[in-house]
Tab-separated table of C-alpha atoms in Angstrom:
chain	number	residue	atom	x	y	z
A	1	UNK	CA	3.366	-62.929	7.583
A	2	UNK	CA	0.674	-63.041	4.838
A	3	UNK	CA	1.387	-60.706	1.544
A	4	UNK	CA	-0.850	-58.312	2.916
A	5	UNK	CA	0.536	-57.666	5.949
A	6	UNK	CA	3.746	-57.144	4.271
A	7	UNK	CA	2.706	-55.342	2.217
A	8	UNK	CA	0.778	-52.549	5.126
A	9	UNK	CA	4.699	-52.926	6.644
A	10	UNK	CA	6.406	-51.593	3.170
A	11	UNK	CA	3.894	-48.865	2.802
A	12	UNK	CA	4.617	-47.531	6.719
A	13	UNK	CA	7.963	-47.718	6.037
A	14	UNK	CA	8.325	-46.178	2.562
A	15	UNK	CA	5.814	-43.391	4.423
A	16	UNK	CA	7.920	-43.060	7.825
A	17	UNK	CA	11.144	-42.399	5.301
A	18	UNK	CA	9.080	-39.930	3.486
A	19	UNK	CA	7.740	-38.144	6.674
A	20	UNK	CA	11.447	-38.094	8.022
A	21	UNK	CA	13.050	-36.924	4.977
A	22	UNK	CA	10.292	-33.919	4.820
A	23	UNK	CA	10.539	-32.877	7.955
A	24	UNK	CA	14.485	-32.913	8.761
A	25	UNK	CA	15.719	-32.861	5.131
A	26	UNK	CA	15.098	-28.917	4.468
A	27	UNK	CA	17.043	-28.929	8.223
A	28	UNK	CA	19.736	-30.844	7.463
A	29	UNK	CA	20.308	-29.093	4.085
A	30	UNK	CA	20.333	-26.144	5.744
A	31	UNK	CA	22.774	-27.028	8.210
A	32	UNK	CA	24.924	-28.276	5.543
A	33	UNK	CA	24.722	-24.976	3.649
A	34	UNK	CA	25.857	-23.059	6.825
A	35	UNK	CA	28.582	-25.414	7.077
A	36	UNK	CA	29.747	-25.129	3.986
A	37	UNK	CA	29.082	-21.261	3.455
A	38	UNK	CA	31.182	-20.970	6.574
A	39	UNK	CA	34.268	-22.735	5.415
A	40	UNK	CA	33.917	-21.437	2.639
A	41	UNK	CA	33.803	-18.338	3.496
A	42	UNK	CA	37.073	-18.715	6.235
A	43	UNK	CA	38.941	-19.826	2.851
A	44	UNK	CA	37.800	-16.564	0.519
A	45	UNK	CA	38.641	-14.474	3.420
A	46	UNK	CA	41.443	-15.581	4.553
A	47	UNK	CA	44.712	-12.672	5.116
A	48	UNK	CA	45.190	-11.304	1.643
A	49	UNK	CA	48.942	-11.481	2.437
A	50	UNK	CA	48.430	-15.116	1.983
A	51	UNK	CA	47.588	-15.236	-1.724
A	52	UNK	CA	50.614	-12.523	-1.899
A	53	UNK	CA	52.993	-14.940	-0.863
A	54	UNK	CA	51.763	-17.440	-2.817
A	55	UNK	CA	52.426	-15.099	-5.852
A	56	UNK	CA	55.027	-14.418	-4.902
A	57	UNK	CA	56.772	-18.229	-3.840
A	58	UNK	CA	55.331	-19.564	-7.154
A	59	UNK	CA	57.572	-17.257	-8.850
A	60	UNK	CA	55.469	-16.099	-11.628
A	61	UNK	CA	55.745	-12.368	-13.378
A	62	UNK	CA	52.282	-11.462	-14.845
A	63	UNK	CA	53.167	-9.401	-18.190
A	64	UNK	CA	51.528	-5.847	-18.486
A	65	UNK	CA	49.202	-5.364	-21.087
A	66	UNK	CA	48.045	-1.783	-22.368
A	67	UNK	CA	44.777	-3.201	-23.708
A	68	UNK	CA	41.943	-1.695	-22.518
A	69	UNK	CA	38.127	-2.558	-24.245
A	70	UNK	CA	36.242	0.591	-25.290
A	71	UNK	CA	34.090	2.275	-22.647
A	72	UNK	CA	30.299	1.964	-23.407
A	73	UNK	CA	28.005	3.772	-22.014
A	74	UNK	CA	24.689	1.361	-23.019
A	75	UNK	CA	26.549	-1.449	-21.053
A	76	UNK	CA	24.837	-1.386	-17.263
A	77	UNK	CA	26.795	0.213	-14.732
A	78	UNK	CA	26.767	-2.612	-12.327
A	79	UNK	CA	29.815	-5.155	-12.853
A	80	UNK	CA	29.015	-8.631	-14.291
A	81	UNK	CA	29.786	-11.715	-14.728
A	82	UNK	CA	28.338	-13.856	-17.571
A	83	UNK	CA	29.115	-17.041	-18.189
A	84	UNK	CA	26.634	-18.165	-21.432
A	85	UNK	CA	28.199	-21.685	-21.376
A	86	UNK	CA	26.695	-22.669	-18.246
A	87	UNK	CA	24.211	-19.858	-18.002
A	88	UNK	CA	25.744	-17.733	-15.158
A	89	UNK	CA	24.352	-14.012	-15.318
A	90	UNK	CA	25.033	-12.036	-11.781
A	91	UNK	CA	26.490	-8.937	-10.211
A	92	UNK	CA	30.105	-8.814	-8.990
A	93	UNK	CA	30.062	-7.585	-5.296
A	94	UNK	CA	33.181	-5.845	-3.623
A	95	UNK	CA	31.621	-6.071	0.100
A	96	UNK	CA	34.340	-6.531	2.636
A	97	UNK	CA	35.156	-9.651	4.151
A	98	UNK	CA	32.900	-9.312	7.051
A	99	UNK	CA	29.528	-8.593	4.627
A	100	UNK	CA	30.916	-11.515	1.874
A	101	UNK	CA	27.585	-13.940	2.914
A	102	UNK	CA	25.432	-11.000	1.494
A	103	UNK	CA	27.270	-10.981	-1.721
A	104	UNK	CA	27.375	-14.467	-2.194
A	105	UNK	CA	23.716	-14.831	-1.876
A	106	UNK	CA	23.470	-12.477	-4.747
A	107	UNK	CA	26.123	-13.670	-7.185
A	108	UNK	CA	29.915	-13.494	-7.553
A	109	UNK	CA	32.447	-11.938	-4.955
A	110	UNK	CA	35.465	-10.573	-6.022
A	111	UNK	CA	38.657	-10.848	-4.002
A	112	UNK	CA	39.459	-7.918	-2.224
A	113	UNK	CA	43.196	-6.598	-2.680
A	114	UNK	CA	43.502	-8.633	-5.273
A	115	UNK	CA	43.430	-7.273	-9.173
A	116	UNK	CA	40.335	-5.541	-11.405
A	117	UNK	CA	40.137	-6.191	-14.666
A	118	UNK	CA	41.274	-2.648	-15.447
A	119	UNK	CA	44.331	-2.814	-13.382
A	120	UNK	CA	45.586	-6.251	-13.765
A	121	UNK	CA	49.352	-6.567	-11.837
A	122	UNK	CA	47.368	-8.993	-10.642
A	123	UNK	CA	45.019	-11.606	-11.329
A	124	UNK	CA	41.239	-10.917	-10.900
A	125	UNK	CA	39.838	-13.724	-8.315
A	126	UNK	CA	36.005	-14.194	-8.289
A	127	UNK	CA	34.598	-16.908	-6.158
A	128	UNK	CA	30.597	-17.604	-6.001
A	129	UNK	CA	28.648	-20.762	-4.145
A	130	UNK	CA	28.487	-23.948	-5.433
A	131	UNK	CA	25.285	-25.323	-4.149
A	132	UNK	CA	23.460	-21.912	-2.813
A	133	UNK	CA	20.668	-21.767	-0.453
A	134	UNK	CA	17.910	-23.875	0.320
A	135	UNK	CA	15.149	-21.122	-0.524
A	136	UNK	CA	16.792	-20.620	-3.787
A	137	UNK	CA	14.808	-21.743	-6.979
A	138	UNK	CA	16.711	-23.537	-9.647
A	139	UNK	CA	16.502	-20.816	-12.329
A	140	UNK	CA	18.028	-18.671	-9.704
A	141	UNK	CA	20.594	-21.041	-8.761
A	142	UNK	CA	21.555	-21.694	-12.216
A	143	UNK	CA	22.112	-17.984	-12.665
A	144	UNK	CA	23.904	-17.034	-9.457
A	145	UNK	CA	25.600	-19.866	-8.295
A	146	UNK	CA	29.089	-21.884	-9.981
A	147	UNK	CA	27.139	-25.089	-9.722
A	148	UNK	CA	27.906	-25.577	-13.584
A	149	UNK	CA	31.199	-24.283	-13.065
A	150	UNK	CA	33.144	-27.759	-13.545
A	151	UNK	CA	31.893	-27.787	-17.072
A	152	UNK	CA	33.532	-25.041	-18.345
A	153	UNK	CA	36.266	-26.288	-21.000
A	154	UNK	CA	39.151	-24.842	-22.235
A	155	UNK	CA	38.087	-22.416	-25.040
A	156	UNK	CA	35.240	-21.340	-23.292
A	157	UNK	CA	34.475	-17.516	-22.651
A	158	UNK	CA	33.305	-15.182	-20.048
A	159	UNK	CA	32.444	-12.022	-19.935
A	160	UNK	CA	32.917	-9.394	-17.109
A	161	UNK	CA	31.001	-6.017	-17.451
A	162	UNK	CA	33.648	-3.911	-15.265
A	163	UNK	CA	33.248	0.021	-14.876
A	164	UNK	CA	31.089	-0.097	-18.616
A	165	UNK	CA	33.799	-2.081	-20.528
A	166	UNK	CA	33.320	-5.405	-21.475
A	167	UNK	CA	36.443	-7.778	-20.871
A	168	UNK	CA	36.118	-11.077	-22.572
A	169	UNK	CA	38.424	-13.913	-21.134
A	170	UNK	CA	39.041	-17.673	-22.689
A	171	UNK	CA	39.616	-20.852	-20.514
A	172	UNK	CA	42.858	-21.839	-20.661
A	173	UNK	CA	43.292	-24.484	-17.179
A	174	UNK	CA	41.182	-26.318	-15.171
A	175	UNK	CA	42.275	-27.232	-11.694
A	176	UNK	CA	40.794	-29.213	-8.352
A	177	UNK	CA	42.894	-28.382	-5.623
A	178	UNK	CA	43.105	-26.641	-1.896
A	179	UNK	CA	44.985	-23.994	-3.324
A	180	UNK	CA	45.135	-21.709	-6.217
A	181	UNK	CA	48.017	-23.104	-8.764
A	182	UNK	CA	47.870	-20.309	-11.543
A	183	UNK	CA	48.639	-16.796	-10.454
A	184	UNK	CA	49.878	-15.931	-14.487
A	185	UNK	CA	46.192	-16.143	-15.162
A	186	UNK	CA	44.188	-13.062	-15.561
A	187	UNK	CA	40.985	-14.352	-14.759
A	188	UNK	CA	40.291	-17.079	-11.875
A	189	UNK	CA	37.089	-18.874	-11.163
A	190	UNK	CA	36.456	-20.895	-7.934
A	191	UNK	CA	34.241	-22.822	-5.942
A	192	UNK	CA	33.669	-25.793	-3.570
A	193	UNK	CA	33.190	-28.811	-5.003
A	194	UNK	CA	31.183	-30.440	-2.362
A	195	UNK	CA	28.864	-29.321	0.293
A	196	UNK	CA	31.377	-29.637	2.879
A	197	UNK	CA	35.095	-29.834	1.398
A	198	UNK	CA	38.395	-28.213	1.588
A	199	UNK	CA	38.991	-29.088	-2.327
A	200	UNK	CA	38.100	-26.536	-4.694
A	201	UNK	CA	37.015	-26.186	-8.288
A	202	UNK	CA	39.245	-23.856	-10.035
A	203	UNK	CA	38.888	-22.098	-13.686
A	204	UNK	CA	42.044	-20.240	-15.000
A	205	UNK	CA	41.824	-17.570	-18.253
A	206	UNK	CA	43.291	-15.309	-20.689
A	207	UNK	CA	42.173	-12.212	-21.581
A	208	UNK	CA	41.438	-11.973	-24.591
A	209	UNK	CA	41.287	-8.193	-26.950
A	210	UNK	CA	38.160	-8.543	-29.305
């Protein structure tokens, strides 16, 4: 086959990959996302009695704290998460389990029957999407999704906006498991760590009084 020829083959071929990816990569991705928002979501939702006896088997006694930041009334009313490190600015949503898609598509999700960061017997779990949604824009994604989340190091603060008092919490553990390892912690983080995975990335911390 002459060079020209070969080279008219290359260019269909590099062109037919293009065409396919264009047309049935958005799909795919999408299908992907469902899959994974899915599982995901069977894992966040799963009985709260569950994470109880985990608390409970591990054996761990959280110490009460009296500290309480000062209320302030120029904070915004709607709870927060920020994490500056990796740029993570988004409401905290309390839906129930059945509504959690819509709260995950706009931020972080706290775990129901689980602890505030008022009332802390126990630990506050928030959980948030790794990857997002296909119609998402990366600005957005960097803002409302735990994509960054692995690079979080110990030392590292967040801040939750809760009820107009601002709680600021240090990394103290970072974890990849199915399961959540820490319940001393007063903060945890989580999220997938692939599209489609049962292994999680998890982010344990402190509160800290400033």
């Amino acid at each position: 086959m002459s060079t020209w020829l070969k080279g008219i083959s290359r260019g269909f071929f590099v062109g037919g990959l293009l065409l396919t990816g264009l047309t049935f990569g958005p799909r795919v991705y999408g299908i992907l996302s469902d899959r994974m928002g899915t599982a995901f979501i069977q894992i966040l939702t799963r009985p709260s009695t569950s994470f109880g006896d985990s608390l409970i088997q591990s054996g761990d006694k959280r110490p009460e704290r009296a500290y309480q930041p000062a209320f302030n009334a120029t904070l915004p009313t709607q709870n927060r998460l920020i994490i500056a490190e990796i740029g993570f600015d988004a409401p905290i949503g309390e839906n129930v389990a059945s509504e959690v898609e819509e709260t995950l598509r706009a931020g972080a999700w706290r775990v129901g029957d689980f602890g505030t960061p008022y009332a802390r017997k126990m630990p506050t779990i928030l959980a948030a999407h790794r990857y997002g949604y296909l119609e998402w824009t990366n600005a957005y994604r960097r803002e409302h999704s735990f994509y960054n989340l692995p690079k979080l190091k110990n030392g590292d603060r967040v801040e939750v906006i809760w009820n107009q008092r601002k709680y600021v919490y240090e990394i103290t553990e970072s974890a990849e498991s199915e399961e959540i390892t820490n319940y001393r912690a007063d903060l945890i983080l989580y999220t997938c760590k692939f599209l489609d995975s049962k292994t999680r990335v998890f982010k344990y911390a402190t509160l800290v009084e400033v």
